[in-house]
């Protein structure tokens, strides 16, 4: 399905080193953050603060004030941290039920001229309905999306903070993409389940990519629901089908870092998520997502419920995912 309507579209860029926006969240330090092994160290507490900074706005449902303000915060924070370029894509898209959604995709670029690029992505919107709740009234309420939305975005913000203070290998660039409207998909009790009702921000992005066709990122990593307590990450089915070498690369880094208890070397569920569309656009992309929870057999028990709150975020989980992503990036040769 093509996006039903795109009313406004703007792509704005601003180089902004040394032109920091007002501080919103996050540590001030611009010093290199390297440990004794010369490794770049992910700060899980900083990532947790970025998760909380998002949930503090309330549910980030497209069209709401909380959504608008959170998007502005994320873009301003990328600039303040020192991303080389911050791009925002604004558009209006039409949801499955005809609702017009004002969306904003936000990208922070590091080494924008480098010949070899990596794309990291997460969705920053939150779901308008807690449709996994038992209670009918509760099902109509929007969710905080601490895990489902804010966790991946929070990890990416901390990765951005590290990229700003630890030079990338020569010739390597990284694009950090926060996509909108991933989670406005058809409610679970809807008679028609429309796969393409999800990931509207990414569907817009792949039609308006800031890449020349010959300069696509060599691989991509999507982070979704990376903050669950004791979460384990199985090799997501479509990621293996579409980007097997990337799954191998990331799981090898995780295991080498000692996270073999969290990154499990077996195939998990098949998840419709932003990576599907990035693969469609020619970027081999995986999804790091908790998709084989011990209690549910699929997502975290808080998924699409009113319990998806900051209290149920585990900084240790953010830490293992963030460190694995950083190690993968800094070890990228080709
Ligand atoms: C499925 O339910 C198969 N995909 C939804 C992906 C998703 C929703 N990720 C976060 N929220
Ligand atoms: Zn969701």
mmCIF file of C-alpha atoms and ligand atoms in Angstrom, residues 123 127 143 148-149 182-183 198 224-225 303-304, ligand 2:
data_model
loop_
_atom_site.group_PDB
_atom_site.id
_atom_site.type_symbol
_atom_site.label_atom_id
_atom_site.label_comp_id
_atom_site.label_asym_id
_atom_site.label_seq_id
_atom_site.Cartn_x
_atom_site.Cartn_y
_atom_site.Cartn_z
ATOM 1 C CA UNK A 123 10.074 4.557 16.515
ATOM 2 C CA UNK A 127 0.208 3.683 20.624
ATOM 3 C CA UNK A 143 -0.162 4.057 26.429
ATOM 4 C CA UNK A 148 7.246 0.285 23.046
ATOM 5 C CA UNK A 149 8.748 3.433 21.556
ATOM 6 C CA UNK A 182 4.953 3.011 13.778
ATOM 7 C CA UNK A 183 2.255 2.125 16.260
ATOM 8 C CA UNK A 198 1.915 -0.056 10.879
ATOM 9 C CA UNK A 224 12.047 -1.908 19.329
ATOM 10 C CA UNK A 225 11.084 -2.878 22.874
ATOM 11 C CA UNK A 303 2.931 -4.803 25.406
ATOM 12 C CA UNK A 304 0.059 -2.482 24.415
HETATM 13 ZN ZN1 LIG B 2 3.398 -1.206 19.689
#
